[in-house]
Tab-separated table of C-alpha atoms in Angstrom:
chain	number	residue	atom	x	y	z
E	463	MET	CA	190.278	101.123	107.684
E	464	PRO	CA	189.392	104.714	108.482
E	465	SER	CA	186.349	105.992	106.655
E	466	ALA	CA	188.441	108.823	105.194
E	467	VAL	CA	190.561	106.276	103.312
E	468	LEU	CA	187.514	104.667	101.727
E	469	LEU	CA	186.124	108.073	100.802
E	470	LEU	CA	189.418	109.151	99.243
E	471	LEU	CA	189.598	105.834	97.409
E	472	ALA	CA	186.102	106.368	95.989
E	473	PHE	CA	186.961	109.886	94.855
E	474	GLY	CA	190.286	108.722	93.418
E	475	LEU	CA	188.668	105.954	91.397
E	476	GLY	CA	186.022	108.407	90.256
E	477	LEU	CA	188.774	110.738	89.023
E	478	VAL	CA	190.404	107.902	87.098
E	479	GLY	CA	187.059	107.062	85.496
E	480	TRP	CA	186.489	110.746	84.697
E	481	LEU	CA	189.809	110.994	82.838
E	482	ALA	CA	189.296	107.702	80.992
E	483	ALA	CA	185.758	108.582	79.895
E	484	ARG	CA	186.803	112.047	78.774
E	485	GLY	CA	189.558	110.548	76.641
E	486	ARG	CA	187.123	108.089	75.095
E	487	ALA	CA	184.630	110.879	74.360
E	488	TRP	CA	187.315	112.925	72.604
E	489	ALA	CA	188.110	109.832	70.546
E	490	PHE	CA	184.424	109.662	69.545
E	491	ARG	CA	184.611	113.282	68.491
E	492	ARG	CA	187.560	112.602	66.248
E	493	THR	CA	185.985	109.546	64.618
E	494	ALA	CA	182.309	110.561	64.489
E	495	PRO	CA	180.827	111.951	61.270
E	496	ARG	CA	181.607	115.681	61.079
E	497	GLY	CA	183.245	115.381	64.505
E	498	ARG	CA	179.951	115.783	66.394
E	499	ILE	CA	178.725	113.745	69.363
E	500	ASP	CA	175.467	113.951	71.295
E	501	SER	CA	176.996	115.353	74.487
E	502	LEU	CA	180.176	117.222	75.298
E	503	PRO	CA	183.120	115.097	76.497
E	504	GLY	CA	182.749	116.544	79.978
E	505	PHE	CA	179.282	115.023	80.369
E	506	HIS	CA	180.584	111.583	79.349
E	507	ALA	CA	183.343	111.970	81.928
E	508	TRP	CA	180.939	112.960	84.705
E	509	TYR	CA	178.575	110.111	83.810
E	510	VAL	CA	181.291	107.512	84.354
E	511	ALA	CA	182.687	109.261	87.427
E	512	LEU	CA	179.272	109.305	89.075
E	513	TRP	CA	178.748	105.612	88.386
E	514	ILE	CA	182.091	104.920	90.083
E	515	ALA	CA	182.031	107.314	93.020
E	516	VAL	CA	178.401	107.261	94.162
E	517	PRO	CA	177.996	103.466	94.681
E	518	ALA	CA	181.464	103.287	96.233
E	519	LEU	CA	180.684	106.146	98.614
E	520	LEU	CA	177.364	104.634	99.625
E	521	PHE	CA	179.027	101.299	100.332
E	522	ALA	CA	181.856	103.006	102.266
E	523	LEU	CA	179.350	104.791	104.478
E	524	ALA	CA	177.370	101.604	105.063
E	525	TRP	CA	180.489	99.548	105.715
E	526	ASN	CA	181.827	102.002	108.270
E	527	THR	CA	178.504	101.709	110.075
E	528	ILE	CA	178.329	97.926	110.270
E	529	SER	CA	182.011	96.934	110.367
E	530	PRO	CA	182.578	97.847	114.082
E	531	ALA	CA	179.841	95.408	115.060
E	532	LEU	CA	181.399	92.690	112.861
E	533	VAL	CA	184.818	93.315	114.418
E	534	THR	CA	183.446	93.104	117.953
E	535	HIS	CA	181.500	89.959	117.099
E	536	GLN	CA	184.668	88.235	115.851
E	537	VAL	CA	186.643	89.291	118.943
E	538	LEU	CA	183.947	87.948	121.248
E	539	ALA	CA	184.278	84.578	119.501
E	540	ASP	CA	188.033	84.558	120.229
E	541	PRO	CA	189.264	82.534	123.256
E	542	ALA	CA	190.842	85.705	124.668
E	543	ALA	CA	187.335	87.079	125.278
E	544	THR	CA	186.729	84.563	128.070
E	545	VAL	CA	188.296	87.034	130.550
E	546	LEU	CA	185.403	89.432	129.983
E	547	PRO	CA	182.531	89.684	132.457
E	548	PRO	CA	179.272	88.241	131.069
E	549	THR	CA	177.518	91.617	130.784
E	550	GLY	CA	177.574	95.115	132.154
E	551	PHE	CA	179.437	98.382	132.014
E	552	GLU	CA	182.847	96.851	132.891
E	553	ARG	CA	182.645	94.500	129.914
E	554	ASP	CA	181.777	97.338	127.513
E	555	THR	CA	184.606	99.470	128.934
E	556	MET	CA	187.213	96.734	128.444
E	557	LEU	CA	186.084	96.157	124.859
E	558	ALA	CA	186.187	99.867	124.120
E	559	GLU	CA	189.708	100.231	125.568
E	560	ALA	CA	191.081	97.319	123.555
E	561	TYR	CA	189.349	98.566	120.393
E	562	ALA	CA	190.811	102.053	120.846
E	563	VAL	CA	194.358	100.693	121.261
E	564	ALA	CA	193.989	98.366	118.283
E	565	ASP	CA	192.914	101.083	115.845
E	566	GLY	CA	195.431	103.645	117.148
E	567	ARG	CA	193.102	105.980	119.048
E	568	ALA	CA	194.782	105.178	122.402
E	569	TYR	CA	198.223	104.121	123.571
E	570	GLY	CA	197.285	101.773	126.407
E	571	VAL	CA	194.480	100.192	128.415
E	572	PHE	CA	193.450	100.923	131.989
E	573	ASN	CA	192.157	97.416	132.700
E	574	ALA	CA	194.956	94.863	132.492
E	575	GLU	CA	192.481	92.173	131.369
E	576	ALA	CA	191.736	94.208	128.247
E	577	GLN	CA	195.346	93.983	127.033
E	578	GLY	CA	194.785	90.420	125.831
E	579	LEU	CA	192.008	91.603	123.520
E	580	VAL	CA	194.181	94.084	121.633
E	581	GLU	CA	195.701	91.575	119.226
E	582	PRO	CA	192.340	89.883	118.415
E	583	PHE	CA	190.948	93.337	117.720
E	584	ARG	CA	193.885	94.139	115.415
E	585	ALA	CA	193.403	90.874	113.531
E	586	ALA	CA	189.686	91.485	113.157
E	587	LEU	CA	190.222	95.086	112.059
E	588	LEU	CA	192.740	93.993	109.415
E	589	LYS	CA	190.365	91.347	108.119
E	590	PHE	CA	187.287	93.530	107.822
E	591	GLN	CA	189.238	96.531	106.547
E	592	SER	CA	190.637	94.371	103.776
E	593	ILE	CA	187.146	93.097	102.972
E	594	GLY	CA	185.805	96.641	102.889
E	595	LEU	CA	188.627	97.815	100.646
E	596	ALA	CA	188.173	94.924	98.229
E	597	ILE	CA	184.402	95.341	97.980
E	598	THR	CA	184.753	99.110	97.475
E	599	VAL	CA	187.168	98.553	94.589
E	600	LEU	CA	184.918	95.883	93.071
E	601	ILE	CA	181.842	98.091	93.281
E	602	ALA	CA	183.702	101.022	91.767
E	603	PHE	CA	185.105	98.837	88.984
E	604	ALA	CA	181.678	97.315	88.241
E	605	GLY	CA	180.000	100.730	88.133
E	606	GLY	CA	182.769	102.205	86.010
E	607	ALA	CA	182.769	99.296	83.576
E	608	PHE	CA	178.971	99.461	83.206
E	609	ALA	CA	179.058	103.175	82.477
E	610	PHE	CA	182.179	103.096	80.316
E	611	LEU	CA	180.807	100.384	78.043
E	612	ARG	CA	177.638	102.426	77.446
E	613	LEU	CA	179.545	105.381	76.002
E	614	ARG	CA	178.847	105.943	72.336
E	615	PRO	CA	178.836	109.006	70.082
E	616	ASP	CA	175.023	109.193	70.311
E	617	PHE	CA	174.861	108.449	74.047
E	618	THR	CA	172.784	111.083	75.926
E	619	ALA	CA	175.245	111.581	78.778
E	620	ARG	CA	174.179	115.179	79.363
E	621	THR	CA	170.576	114.226	80.117
E	622	ARG	CA	171.609	111.558	82.580
E	623	VAL	CA	174.142	113.780	84.352
E	624	GLU	CA	171.586	116.561	84.664
E	625	ARG	CA	169.114	114.095	86.170
E	626	ALA	CA	171.754	113.119	88.714
E	627	VAL	CA	172.389	116.769	89.566
E	628	MET	CA	168.656	117.328	89.924
E	629	ALA	CA	168.472	114.356	92.288
E	630	VAL	CA	171.265	115.872	94.390
E	631	LEU	CA	169.421	119.199	94.523
E	632	LEU	CA	166.201	117.442	95.510
E	633	LEU	CA	168.063	115.514	98.200
E	634	ALA	CA	169.515	118.761	99.585
E	635	SER	CA	166.020	120.222	99.783
E	636	LEU	CA	164.668	117.105	101.446
E	637	VAL	CA	167.408	117.213	104.086
E	638	ALA	CA	166.225	120.618	105.265
E	639	ILE	CA	162.566	119.634	105.088
E	640	LEU	CA	163.074	116.310	106.858
E	641	THR	CA	165.154	118.024	109.547
E	642	THR	CA	162.317	120.457	110.181
E	643	ILE	CA	159.801	117.614	110.316
E	644	GLY	CA	162.045	115.733	112.742
E	645	ILE	CA	162.326	118.745	115.036
E	646	ILE	CA	158.548	119.233	115.022
E	647	ILE	CA	157.894	115.542	115.718
E	648	SER	CA	160.334	115.536	118.642
E	649	LEU	CA	158.688	118.663	120.042
E	650	ILE	CA	155.216	117.167	119.705
E	651	PHE	CA	156.258	113.844	121.250
E	652	GLU	CA	157.913	115.370	124.312
E	653	THR	CA	155.141	117.953	124.699
E	654	ILE	CA	152.550	115.184	124.809
E	655	ARG	CA	154.611	113.459	127.508
E	656	PHE	CA	154.684	116.678	129.513
E	657	PHE	CA	150.948	117.256	129.176
E	658	GLY	CA	150.415	113.711	130.400
E	659	MET	CA	151.888	114.871	133.727
E	660	VAL	CA	150.713	118.510	133.861
E	661	SER	CA	147.370	119.807	132.671
E	662	PRO	CA	147.573	122.020	129.546
E	663	THR	CA	145.167	124.423	131.246
E	664	ASP	CA	147.474	124.825	134.247
E	665	PHE	CA	150.438	125.286	131.911
E	666	LEU	CA	148.933	127.778	129.471
E	667	PHE	CA	146.865	129.858	131.900
E	668	GLY	CA	148.639	129.461	135.244
E	669	THR	CA	150.324	132.542	136.677
E	670	HIS	CA	152.907	130.878	138.928
E	671	TRP	CA	156.115	129.423	137.460
E	672	SER	CA	158.441	127.664	139.914
E	673	PRO	CA	159.144	124.072	138.776
E	674	ASP	CA	161.561	122.102	140.935
E	675	PRO	CA	163.768	119.827	138.782
E	676	MET	CA	164.933	117.886	141.869
E	677	SER	CA	161.460	117.164	143.218
E	678	THR	CA	160.529	113.463	143.395
E	679	SER	CA	156.885	113.943	144.334
E	680	ALA	CA	153.955	114.004	141.925
E	681	PRO	CA	154.012	117.017	139.591
E	682	ASP	CA	152.143	120.023	140.950
E	683	GLY	CA	150.396	121.755	138.069
E	684	SER	CA	150.106	125.001	140.020
E	685	LYS	CA	153.907	125.422	139.744
E	686	TYR	CA	153.945	125.142	135.944
E	687	GLY	CA	151.922	128.216	135.027
E	688	ALA	CA	153.787	129.632	132.015
E	689	LEU	CA	151.718	132.777	131.523
E	690	PRO	CA	154.403	135.033	133.134
E	691	LEU	CA	156.956	133.588	130.699
E	692	PHE	CA	154.760	134.272	127.683
E	693	TRP	CA	154.085	137.782	128.944
E	694	GLY	CA	157.773	138.439	129.562
E	695	THR	CA	158.669	137.221	126.061
E	696	ILE	CA	156.044	139.416	124.401
E	697	TYR	CA	156.679	142.413	126.640
E	698	ILE	CA	160.446	142.456	126.118
E	699	GLY	CA	160.730	141.154	122.560
E	700	ALA	CA	157.584	142.330	120.813
E	701	VAL	CA	156.748	145.530	122.715
E	702	ILE	CA	159.763	147.283	124.235
E	703	ALA	CA	162.249	146.108	121.599
E	704	MET	CA	159.925	146.966	118.729
E	705	VAL	CA	159.214	150.420	120.156
E	706	VAL	CA	162.936	151.026	119.745
E	707	ALA	CA	163.643	149.081	116.563
E	708	ILE	CA	160.745	150.038	114.273
E	709	PRO	CA	161.082	153.862	114.412
E	710	LEU	CA	164.879	153.804	114.286
E	711	GLY	CA	165.005	151.216	111.515
E	712	LEU	CA	162.307	152.810	109.376
E	713	LEU	CA	163.592	156.366	109.765
E	714	SER	CA	167.148	155.336	108.990
E	715	ALA	CA	165.926	153.521	105.864
E	716	ILE	CA	164.003	156.615	104.729
E	717	TYR	CA	167.039	158.820	105.266
E	718	LEU	CA	169.408	156.473	103.448
E	719	THR	CA	167.113	156.008	100.429
E	720	GLN	CA	165.616	159.490	100.068
E	721	TYR	CA	167.853	162.107	101.646
E	722	ALA	CA	171.401	160.794	101.971
E	723	SER	CA	173.898	161.491	99.198
E	724	PRO	CA	175.371	158.413	97.473
E	725	ARG	CA	178.639	158.915	99.341
E	726	VAL	CA	176.921	159.159	102.743
E	727	ARG	CA	174.744	156.130	101.950
E	728	GLN	CA	177.776	154.136	100.873
E	729	LEU	CA	179.431	154.933	104.195
E	730	MET	CA	176.491	154.694	106.617
E	731	LYS	CA	174.736	151.554	105.428
E	732	PRO	CA	177.666	149.189	106.110
E	733	LEU	CA	178.224	150.880	109.457
E	734	LEU	CA	174.587	150.313	110.377
E	735	GLU	CA	174.694	146.684	109.323
E	736	ILE	CA	177.737	146.066	111.514
E	737	LEU	CA	175.269	146.004	114.416
E	738	ALA	CA	173.848	142.746	113.043
E	739	GLY	CA	177.270	141.108	113.205
E	740	ILE	CA	177.969	141.842	116.868
E	741	PRO	CA	177.643	138.695	119.031
E	742	THR	CA	174.636	138.716	121.312
E	743	VAL	CA	176.846	138.116	124.330
E	744	VAL	CA	178.448	141.520	123.675
E	745	TYR	CA	175.004	143.084	123.673
E	746	GLY	CA	174.428	141.239	126.934
E	747	TYR	CA	177.529	142.791	128.480
E	748	PHE	CA	176.429	146.218	127.287
E	749	ALA	CA	172.947	145.713	128.708
E	750	ALA	CA	174.092	144.350	132.076
E	751	LEU	CA	177.009	146.708	132.739
E	752	THR	CA	175.884	149.966	131.136
E	753	VAL	CA	172.222	150.181	130.215
E	754	ALA	CA	170.665	148.369	133.194
E	755	PRO	CA	172.423	150.510	135.876
E	756	ALA	CA	171.618	153.662	133.900
E	757	VAL	CA	167.956	152.669	133.658
E	758	ARG	CA	167.833	151.934	137.388
E	759	ASP	CA	169.414	155.278	138.259
E	760	ALA	CA	167.072	157.136	135.919
E	761	ALA	CA	164.043	155.381	137.398
E	762	GLN	CA	165.132	156.178	140.940
E	763	ALA	CA	165.767	159.787	139.935
E	764	ILE	CA	162.133	160.177	138.864
E	765	GLY	CA	160.836	158.588	142.067
E	766	ILE	CA	160.453	154.886	141.224
E	767	ALA	CA	161.811	153.341	144.409
E	768	ASN	CA	161.606	149.651	143.508
E	769	ALA	CA	163.502	149.870	140.211
E	770	SER	CA	165.682	146.773	139.760
E	771	THR	CA	169.161	146.479	138.276
E	772	GLU	CA	167.776	143.641	136.170
E	773	SER	CA	164.796	145.031	134.316
E	774	ALA	CA	162.661	144.338	131.277
E	775	VAL	CA	163.213	147.804	129.865
E	776	ALA	CA	167.017	147.449	129.912
E	777	ALA	CA	166.867	144.143	128.037
E	778	GLY	CA	164.231	145.471	125.634
E	779	LEU	CA	166.198	148.627	124.816
E	780	VAL	CA	169.363	146.741	123.958
E	781	MET	CA	167.404	144.099	122.082
E	782	GLY	CA	165.755	146.853	120.055
E	783	ILE	CA	169.146	148.333	119.150
E	784	MET	CA	170.327	144.885	118.106
E	785	ILE	CA	167.327	144.451	115.807
E	786	VAL	CA	167.526	147.870	114.108
E	787	PRO	CA	169.618	146.489	111.180
E	788	PHE	CA	166.965	143.837	110.433
E	789	VAL	CA	164.204	146.423	110.130
E	790	SER	CA	166.386	149.010	108.421
E	791	SER	CA	167.821	146.648	105.825
E	792	MET	CA	164.448	145.193	104.807
E	793	ALA	CA	162.811	148.627	104.716
E	794	ASP	CA	165.732	150.077	102.774
E	795	ASP	CA	165.529	147.357	100.138
E	796	SER	CA	161.749	147.659	99.893
E	797	ILE	CA	161.743	151.452	99.496
E	798	ALA	CA	164.582	151.330	96.986
E	799	ALA	CA	162.646	148.727	94.977
E	800	VAL	CA	159.614	150.998	94.505
E	801	PRO	CA	159.519	152.083	90.848
E	802	GLN	CA	161.062	155.501	90.353
E	803	ALA	CA	158.081	156.505	88.204
E	804	MET	CA	155.768	156.395	91.241
E	805	GLY	CA	157.843	158.898	93.184
E	806	ASP	CA	158.431	161.091	90.136
E	807	GLY	CA	154.721	161.110	89.353
E	808	SER	CA	153.858	162.220	92.862
E	809	LEU	CA	156.411	165.023	92.776
E	810	ALA	CA	155.248	166.085	89.317
E	811	MET	CA	151.718	166.464	90.653
E	812	GLY	CA	152.903	168.945	93.266
E	813	ALA	CA	153.361	166.730	96.327
E	814	THR	CA	156.266	167.513	98.635
E	815	ARG	CA	159.076	165.053	99.309
E	816	ALA	CA	157.612	164.215	102.732
E	817	GLU	CA	154.133	163.673	101.264
E	818	THR	CA	155.564	161.447	98.548
E	819	ILE	CA	157.356	159.350	101.136
E	820	ARG	CA	154.343	159.108	103.453
E	821	LEU	CA	151.598	158.599	100.891
E	822	VAL	CA	153.351	156.810	97.998
E	823	LEU	CA	156.666	155.186	98.848
E	824	ILE	CA	155.871	153.773	102.299
E	825	PRO	CA	152.530	152.196	101.240
E	826	ALA	CA	154.168	150.764	98.124
E	827	ALA	CA	157.028	149.324	100.169
E	828	LEU	CA	154.784	148.112	103.001
E	829	PRO	CA	155.051	144.367	102.185
E	830	GLY	CA	158.820	144.446	102.607
E	831	ILE	CA	158.601	146.629	105.696
E	832	VAL	CA	156.066	144.316	107.339
E	833	ALA	CA	158.193	141.304	106.464
E	834	GLY	CA	161.203	142.995	108.071
E	835	VAL	CA	159.246	143.805	111.228
E	836	MET	CA	157.935	140.242	111.509
E	837	LEU	CA	161.441	138.897	111.008
E	838	ALA	CA	162.677	141.257	113.707
E	839	ILE	CA	159.957	140.139	116.137
E	840	SER	CA	160.782	136.487	115.494
E	841	ARG	CA	164.437	137.284	116.120
E	842	ALA	CA	163.617	139.183	119.315
E	843	ILE	CA	161.396	136.569	120.941
E	844	GLY	CA	164.072	133.947	120.305
E	845	GLU	CA	166.856	135.980	121.901
E	846	THR	CA	168.278	134.512	125.104
E	847	MET	CA	171.652	135.997	126.022
E	848	ILE	CA	170.489	139.577	126.582
E	849	VAL	CA	167.599	138.359	128.721
E	850	VAL	CA	169.919	136.198	130.812
E	851	MET	CA	172.285	139.074	131.513
E	852	ALA	CA	169.906	142.021	131.792
E	853	ALA	CA	166.336	140.952	132.519
E	854	GLY	CA	166.891	138.379	135.265
E	855	ALA	CA	165.207	135.031	135.887
E	856	THR	CA	162.119	135.995	137.858
E	857	ALA	CA	158.788	135.082	136.295
E	858	ASN	CA	156.793	138.258	136.898
E	859	LEU	CA	153.374	139.025	135.463
E	860	THR	CA	153.553	142.799	135.659
E	861	LEU	CA	153.367	145.896	133.476
E	862	ASN	CA	156.201	147.595	135.351
E	863	PRO	CA	159.143	147.617	132.902
E	864	PHE	CA	161.586	148.352	135.715
E	865	GLN	CA	160.972	144.964	137.343
E	866	SER	CA	162.939	141.807	136.640
E	867	MET	CA	161.320	139.439	134.136
E	868	THR	CA	162.176	136.278	132.284
E	869	THR	CA	161.286	134.809	128.911
E	870	VAL	CA	160.469	131.455	127.376
E	871	THR	CA	163.905	130.984	125.835
E	872	PHE	CA	165.705	131.612	129.124
E	873	GLN	CA	163.561	129.030	130.921
E	874	ILE	CA	164.108	126.484	128.124
E	875	VAL	CA	167.852	126.794	128.656
E	876	ALA	CA	167.476	126.651	132.438
E	877	MET	CA	165.315	123.520	132.339
E	878	LEU	CA	167.438	121.603	129.832
E	879	THR	CA	170.771	122.406	131.478
E	880	GLY	CA	169.635	121.663	135.018
E	881	GLU	CA	170.380	118.570	137.072
E	882	GLY	CA	166.938	116.994	136.704
E	883	SER	CA	166.445	113.758	134.794
E	884	PHE	CA	165.182	113.817	131.244
E	885	ASP	CA	161.894	112.216	132.284
E	886	HIS	CA	161.177	114.843	134.927
E	887	PRO	CA	158.234	117.163	134.172
E	888	ALA	CA	160.462	120.202	134.789
E	889	THR	CA	162.792	119.085	131.992
E	890	LEU	CA	159.926	118.127	129.704
E	891	SER	CA	158.365	121.560	130.250
E	892	ALA	CA	161.160	122.964	128.070
E	893	PHE	CA	159.690	121.125	125.082
E	894	ALA	CA	156.212	122.450	125.801
E	895	LEU	CA	157.650	125.974	125.986
E	896	GLY	CA	159.514	125.356	122.724
E	897	MET	CA	156.301	124.139	121.096
E	898	VAL	CA	154.471	127.313	122.087
E	899	LEU	CA	157.379	129.429	120.839
E	900	PHE	CA	157.347	127.551	117.530
E	901	LEU	CA	153.604	128.092	117.098
E	902	VAL	CA	153.947	131.805	117.856
E	903	THR	CA	156.752	132.189	115.313
E	904	LEU	CA	154.721	130.235	112.759
E	905	ALA	CA	151.737	132.517	113.342
E	906	LEU	CA	153.915	135.614	112.867
E	907	ASN	CA	155.256	134.280	109.587
E	908	PHE	CA	151.729	133.438	108.438
E	909	ILE	CA	150.513	136.958	109.243
E	910	ALA	CA	153.490	138.450	107.410
E	911	LEU	CA	152.774	136.359	104.320
E	912	ARG	CA	149.131	137.384	104.319
E	913	VAL	CA	150.000	141.074	104.606
E	914	VAL	CA	152.632	140.832	101.894
E	915	LYS	CA	150.238	139.022	99.555
E	916	ARG	CA	147.444	141.523	100.094
E	917	TYR	CA	149.466	144.668	99.456
E	918	ARG	CA	151.468	143.125	96.625
E	919	GLU	CA	148.230	142.437	94.785
E	920	ALA	CA	147.178	146.045	95.334
E	921	TYR	CA	150.302	147.592	93.819
E	922	GLU	CA	151.150	145.175	91.009
């Protein structure tokens, strides 16, 4: 039986229990002294519905996990399974084809020998689907009966329902936390495997990056020097992009909060934030087709002969424009949140508007501004599409912004989507690069928190 049917059955039985319990609770209200019961009828209804739906859903999920194995086991015990090879890929393929036809996911088999297994699969599916349906109904009935019989006028249904809701909220939080822990563990595990093949010193401090995913010889540590990648990531994302994003974002926030009329602010702020909703591939087109040729022509016009069409400055400029809304929005909110009395006090003491902004509002809003800048840097160093289309793929360790460069994120994509095996050091190097990128982002967030905490204490 499809899992959707069991899920709908669990929800349907839960709805029946909800209606029955609500009716019983209203009966309590009519018969109880002064018509008062401990909890509202809705809490009684949810208490019974949870006792019906949650165990049934858990069983349905578990049954849909184990029932395919039970079905296959029964088919293998059927005499028709004697046509199967003892082991191997052909045997698994024939079983999969017959299974797909039996449960309606396919209309026919490619291997003629698999046709004889279709009917045994149908019989096994019918048997175990019936068992699953019966057990689901029994579990739902048992849970509903247990909960329904506990209902009384003084029953604390509200407390128990709220505990269940709290458990759901805790579970939702744990999902995110456990997912993060799982990602970190996978990064650490694969990074350790990589460093078992390539020296961490060669990787972190080497200046030559040219891994060969198709190489079958012993890994050469001199080809895994990631320093040019780290430099390219910092140079494009944290230097060139921030040179563009921080002044534009901060100045636009100052204008919108201090100088713009309410009508202008109402019009310009949404227009500015539209930049954050543009797909990065569109920025990539813009960088590759418009900005990069313009940068090359401008560089050649001022005498730089070796200016490349793919350059760090082109990618950084477009990346900075893309990040302006992050800086502007955070700075705007932070400046607007400064108490009006601080600005009024400064003006009352004779300071000009510019002096008030520079000496009062900006320092007071600095925690939010710093947080916005750190968020923007984290966003920039994780950007891939613009780098792919505008900065090139050459690992250069240079200060010349008109040369082609590459970043950590681009190389992660290149290594993981290549034709090398998953155990190859070139593929595993993507996890080591990801680990370094994660640590850098973590350090940026830590610095931002420290700055925010320090200045918040000073102005509270």
